[in-house]
Amino acid sequence: MAYENIRVETRGRVGLITLDRPSALNALSNALFEELNRALDTFEADDKIGCIVLTGSEKAFAAGADIKEMSEFDFAEAYKRDHITPWERVTRVRKPVIAAVSGYALGGGCELAMMCDFIIAGDNAKFGQPEVTLGVVPGAGGTQRLTRFVGKSKAMEMCLSGRFMDAEEAERAGLVSRIVPAADLVEEAVNVAHKIAEMSLPIVMMIKESVNRAYETTLAEGTRFERRMFHASFATEDQNEGMRAFIEKRSPQFKNK
Ligand code: HXC
């Protein structure tokens, strides 16, 4: 089925998903998430794809959940449908997902970016959790993931006051991995994704799983998990190829992509 709220393309081994509801600054509707999840499922299942980039427009990554759609909700309906839970599909993608954020990433938009593995920001990016100004609580991890990224004080201020953070503040606070000129954002993100997609995919997936452990368990458990993954690396032919290529002073040609 064709997509109406997103654009989906491949660039070599990179899957590029662009949120595309310009009339609503990419406000996140249920229909948009149904399409996004379908595109993620397709790339996840495609052996020719090694890394995914999720982006929006230069003006907005996404200006939040669709307020017009949400304004019709009542508690029983929201609870019965388990509203928001399907939006977290991206957190279960096993291949790396990079958020390339330009312009507004507000409310659910900021939360969606934080669900990705890392965020590269355009120099015009603005992050915020303005739900409080609408009389609701952030509902897709804003109070949880933002706090883990930037610490209690800044997360608390942003969630309580609705203040936006610009790209420089976001980089200083550790919310984004780096800033690039907005005009080059997608190209830069795709370049990083190309690089990742040339690595051994099982190893990339093990690294992603290991880093995520840092958020979900103790340091002792996390390092134990990492050690087992490290040991498991030696069961792959790509370990052999990677180390042999170094010794032979050539580029590795990983088989398990
Ligand atoms: C629905 C939205 C929208 C949104 C913008 N639009 N954000 N529609 N939901 N979240 C629509 C506007 O209604 C308008 O449509 C068009 O997009 C352009 O927006 P403007 O406001 O005219 O643009 P501008 O003046 O440049 O202001 C940009 C803005 C502002 C600062 C980003 O649009 C804004 O404050 N948006 C809402 C941000 C927000 O509160 N996000 C959190 C949502 S709650 P028309 O038809 O009038 O031209 C949330 C909860 C998450 O995300 C919990 C679970 C995920």
Coordinates of C-alpha atoms and ligand atoms in Angstrom, one line a residue:
M1 CA 0.0 0.0 0.0
A2 CA 1.3 3.5 -0.9
Y3 CA 2.4 5.9 1.8
E4 CA 0.6 9.2 2.3
N5 CA 2.3 10.6 5.4
I6 CA 5.9 9.6 4.9
R7 CA 8.4 9.1 2.0
V8 CA 10.4 5.9 1.9
E9 CA 13.5 5.3 -0.2
T10 CA 16.7 3.3 -0.2
R11 CA 20.2 4.7 -0.7
G12 CA 22.5 1.7 -1.1
R13 CA 22.2 -0.3 2.1
V14 CA 20.5 2.6 3.9
G15 CA 16.8 2.9 4.4
L16 CA 15.6 6.5 4.5
I17 CA 12.2 7.4 6.0
T18 CA 11.1 11.0 5.7
L19 CA 8.1 12.2 7.7
D20 CA 6.0 14.1 5.2
R21 CA 2.9 16.0 6.4
P22 CA 4.1 19.5 5.7
S23 CA 0.7 21.1 6.2
A24 CA 0.8 20.1 9.9
L25 CA 4.6 20.3 10.5
N26 CA 4.7 16.5 10.5
A27 CA 2.3 16.2 13.4
L28 CA 2.2 12.6 14.4
S29 CA -1.2 11.0 13.7
N30 CA -2.2 7.4 14.1
A31 CA -2.2 7.1 10.3
L32 CA 1.4 8.4 10.1
F33 CA 2.5 5.9 12.8
E34 CA 0.8 3.0 11.0
E35 CA 2.8 3.9 7.9
L36 CA 6.1 4.5 9.8
N37 CA 5.8 1.1 11.5
R38 CA 5.1 -0.6 8.2
A39 CA 8.2 1.1 6.7
L40 CA 10.3 0.0 9.7
D41 CA 9.0 -3.6 9.4
T42 CA 9.9 -3.6 5.7
F43 CA 13.4 -2.3 6.3
E44 CA 13.9 -4.6 9.3
A45 CA 13.0 -7.6 7.1
D46 CA 15.1 -6.5 4.1
D47 CA 18.6 -8.2 4.1
K48 CA 19.8 -5.4 1.7
I49 CA 19.3 -2.8 4.4
G50 CA 21.9 -2.4 7.2
C51 CA 20.9 1.0 8.8
I52 CA 17.8 3.2 8.8
V53 CA 17.7 7.1 8.9
L54 CA 14.5 8.8 10.1
T55 CA 14.1 12.5 9.2
G56 CA 11.5 15.2 8.7
S57 CA 11.6 18.5 6.8
E58 CA 14.0 21.4 7.3
K59 CA 11.3 23.3 9.3
A60 CA 10.1 20.3 11.4
F61 CA 11.2 16.9 12.3
A62 CA 7.8 16.7 14.0
A63 CA 5.8 19.3 15.9
G64 CA 4.4 16.7 18.2
A65 CA 1.4 14.3 18.4
D66 CA -1.5 15.6 16.2
I67 CA -3.3 17.9 18.6
K68 CA -6.4 18.0 16.5
E69 CA -6.7 14.2 16.5
M70 CA -5.9 13.9 20.2
S71 CA -8.4 16.6 21.2
E72 CA -11.2 14.2 20.5
F73 CA -9.9 11.5 22.9
D74 CA -11.5 10.5 26.2
F75 CA -9.9 8.4 28.9
A76 CA -11.7 5.2 28.2
E77 CA -10.9 5.2 24.5
A78 CA -7.2 6.2 25.1
Y79 CA -6.9 3.4 27.7
K80 CA -8.8 0.7 25.7
R81 CA -6.7 1.3 22.6
D82 CA -3.5 1.6 24.6
H83 CA -2.9 4.8 22.8
I84 CA 0.9 5.5 22.2
T85 CA 2.1 1.9 22.8
P86 CA 2.2 1.1 19.1
W87 CA 4.2 4.3 18.6
E88 CA 7.2 2.6 20.3
R89 CA 7.7 0.1 17.4
V90 CA 11.0 2.0 16.6
T91 CA 12.5 1.0 19.9
R92 CA 12.2 -2.7 18.9
V93 CA 13.9 -2.4 15.6
R94 CA 17.2 -4.4 15.9
K95 CA 19.0 -2.6 13.1
P96 CA 20.4 0.9 14.0
V97 CA 18.0 3.8 13.5
I98 CA 19.5 7.3 13.3
A99 CA 17.2 10.4 13.9
A100 CA 18.2 13.3 11.7
V101 CA 16.5 16.3 13.3
S102 CA 16.0 19.6 11.7
G103 CA 13.7 22.3 12.9
Y104 CA 11.0 21.5 15.5
A105 CA 11.2 18.2 17.5
L106 CA 8.4 18.9 20.0
G107 CA 6.4 16.7 22.3
G108 CA 5.9 13.3 20.5
G109 CA 8.4 14.6 17.9
C110 CA 11.2 14.9 20.6
E111 CA 10.1 11.6 22.0
L112 CA 10.2 9.8 18.7
A113 CA 13.8 11.2 18.1
M114 CA 14.8 9.9 21.5
M115 CA 13.5 6.5 20.7
C116 CA 16.0 6.2 17.9
D117 CA 19.6 5.1 18.6
F118 CA 21.2 8.5 18.3
I119 CA 20.2 12.0 17.1
I120 CA 22.2 14.1 14.6
A121 CA 20.8 17.7 14.8
G122 CA 20.7 20.4 12.1
D123 CA 21.9 23.7 13.5
N124 CA 18.3 25.0 13.4
A125 CA 16.9 22.1 15.6
K126 CA 14.6 22.9 18.5
F127 CA 13.7 20.3 21.1
G128 CA 11.0 20.6 23.6
Q129 CA 8.3 18.9 25.7
P130 CA 5.5 21.5 25.6
E131 CA 2.7 19.1 26.6
V132 CA 2.3 20.9 29.9
T133 CA 1.0 23.9 27.9
L134 CA -1.8 21.7 26.5
G135 CA -2.8 20.4 29.9
V136 CA -1.3 16.9 29.4
V137 CA 1.7 14.9 30.5
P138 CA 4.3 13.8 27.9
G139 CA 3.1 10.3 26.9
A140 CA 5.8 8.7 24.8
G141 CA 8.8 8.8 27.2
G142 CA 9.5 12.5 27.5
T143 CA 9.7 12.4 31.3
Q144 CA 11.8 9.2 31.2
R145 CA 14.1 9.3 28.2
L146 CA 14.8 13.0 28.3
T147 CA 15.8 12.7 32.0
R148 CA 18.2 9.9 31.2
F149 CA 19.7 12.0 28.3
V150 CA 20.1 15.4 30.0
G151 CA 19.7 14.8 33.7
K152 CA 17.0 15.7 36.1
S153 CA 17.4 19.5 36.3
K154 CA 17.2 20.3 32.6
A155 CA 14.5 17.6 31.9
M156 CA 12.4 18.8 34.8
E157 CA 12.7 22.5 33.6
M158 CA 11.8 21.6 30.1
C159 CA 8.8 19.3 31.0
L160 CA 7.5 21.7 33.6
S161 CA 7.8 24.9 31.7
G162 CA 7.6 23.8 28.1
R163 CA 10.8 25.7 27.2
F164 CA 12.5 24.7 23.9
M165 CA 16.2 23.8 23.7
D166 CA 18.2 24.8 20.7
A167 CA 20.8 22.5 18.9
E168 CA 23.8 23.9 20.8
E169 CA 22.2 23.4 24.2
A170 CA 21.1 19.9 23.1
E171 CA 24.6 19.0 22.1
R172 CA 26.1 20.4 25.3
A173 CA 23.5 18.4 27.3
G174 CA 24.2 15.2 25.5
L175 CA 20.8 14.9 23.8
V176 CA 22.3 14.9 20.3
S177 CA 25.6 13.3 19.1
R178 CA 26.5 16.3 17.0
I179 CA 25.3 19.3 15.0
V180 CA 25.7 19.8 11.3
P181 CA 24.4 22.6 9.0
A182 CA 20.7 22.0 8.4
A183 CA 21.2 22.0 4.7
D184 CA 23.6 19.0 4.9
L185 CA 21.7 17.1 7.6
V186 CA 20.2 14.2 5.6
E187 CA 23.4 13.7 3.5
E188 CA 25.5 13.6 6.7
A189 CA 23.2 11.2 8.4
V190 CA 23.0 9.0 5.4
N191 CA 26.9 9.0 5.2
V192 CA 27.1 7.8 8.8
A193 CA 24.4 5.2 8.1
H194 CA 26.4 4.0 5.0
K195 CA 29.4 3.5 7.2
I196 CA 27.5 1.5 9.8
A197 CA 25.8 -0.5 7.0
E198 CA 29.1 -1.7 5.7
M199 CA 30.0 -3.2 9.1
S200 CA 29.1 -6.8 10.2
L201 CA 25.4 -6.6 10.9
P202 CA 25.3 -9.2 13.7
I203 CA 28.1 -7.3 15.4
V204 CA 26.3 -3.9 14.9
M205 CA 23.2 -5.5 16.4
M206 CA 25.1 -6.9 19.4
I207 CA 26.7 -3.4 20.0
K208 CA 23.2 -1.8 19.9
E209 CA 21.8 -4.4 22.3
S210 CA 24.8 -3.9 24.6
V211 CA 24.6 -0.1 24.7
N212 CA 20.9 -0.3 25.4
R213 CA 21.6 -2.6 28.4
A214 CA 23.3 0.4 30.0
Y215 CA 19.8 1.9 30.4
E216 CA 18.0 -1.2 31.6
T217 CA 20.3 -2.9 34.1
T218 CA 23.1 -2.5 36.7
L219 CA 26.7 -1.8 35.7
A220 CA 27.7 -5.3 36.8
E221 CA 24.9 -7.0 34.7
G222 CA 25.6 -4.7 31.8
T223 CA 29.3 -5.4 31.6
R224 CA 28.6 -9.1 32.0
F225 CA 26.2 -9.0 29.1
E226 CA 28.8 -7.0 27.1
R227 CA 31.5 -9.6 27.9
R228 CA 29.3 -12.4 26.6
M229 CA 28.7 -10.5 23.4
F230 CA 32.4 -9.9 23.0
H231 CA 33.1 -13.6 23.4
A232 CA 30.4 -14.3 20.9
S233 CA 32.1 -12.0 18.4
F234 CA 34.8 -14.7 18.0
A235 CA 32.2 -17.1 16.7
T236 CA 31.7 -15.0 13.6
E237 CA 33.7 -15.2 10.4
D238 CA 33.6 -11.4 10.4
Q239 CA 35.8 -11.2 13.4
N240 CA 38.3 -13.3 11.5
E241 CA 38.0 -11.1 8.4
G242 CA 38.2 -7.8 10.4
M243 CA 41.3 -8.7 12.3
R244 CA 43.0 -10.3 9.3
A245 CA 42.3 -7.2 7.2
F246 CA 43.9 -5.0 9.8
I247 CA 47.0 -7.2 9.8
E248 CA 47.1 -7.3 6.0
K249 CA 46.6 -3.5 5.8
R250 CA 43.5 -3.7 3.7
S251 CA 39.8 -2.8 4.2
P252 CA 37.7 -5.6 5.7
Q253 CA 35.0 -7.2 3.5
F254 CA 32.4 -8.4 6.0
K255 CA 30.2 -11.3 4.9
N256 CA 27.3 -11.0 7.3
K257 CA 25.7 -7.8 6.1
Ligands
HXC1 C1 -1.6 19.3 14.9 C2 -0.2 21.0 14.2 C3 0.7 20.7 15.3 C4 0.4 19.6 16.1 C5 1.5 22.4 14.2 N1 0.4 22.1 13.6 N2 1.8 21.5 15.2 N3 -1.3 20.4 14.0 N4 -0.8 19.0 15.9 N5 1.2 19.2 17.1 C6 -0.3 22.7 12.4 C7 -0.9 24.1 12.8 O1 -2.1 23.9 13.4 C8 -0.9 24.8 11.5 O2 -2.0 24.3 10.7 C9 0.4 24.3 10.8 O3 0.7 23.1 11.5 C10 1.5 25.2 10.9 O4 1.7 25.5 12.3 P1 1.8 27.0 12.8 O5 1.5 27.0 14.2 O6 1.0 28.0 12.0 O7 3.4 27.3 12.5 P2 4.4 28.3 13.4 O8 3.7 29.6 13.7 O9 5.6 28.3 12.6 O10 4.6 27.6 14.8 C11 5.3 26.4 14.8 C12 5.1 25.7 16.2 C13 3.6 25.6 16.5 C14 5.8 26.5 17.3 C15 5.8 24.3 16.1 O11 2.9 25.0 15.4 C16 3.3 24.7 17.7 O12 3.4 25.2 18.9 N6 2.8 23.5 17.5 C17 2.4 22.6 18.6 C18 3.6 22.1 19.4 C19 3.2 21.2 20.5 O13 2.5 21.6 21.5 N7 3.5 19.9 20.4 C20 3.2 19.0 21.4 C21 1.9 18.3 21.0 S1 1.4 17.2 22.3 P3 -3.1 25.3 10.1 O14 -4.1 24.3 9.5 O15 -3.6 26.1 11.2 O16 -2.3 26.0 9.1 C22 2.3 15.8 22.2 C23 1.9 14.8 23.1 C24 2.8 13.6 23.0 O17 3.1 15.7 21.4 C25 2.3 12.5 23.9 C26 2.3 11.2 23.2 C27 3.1 11.1 22.0

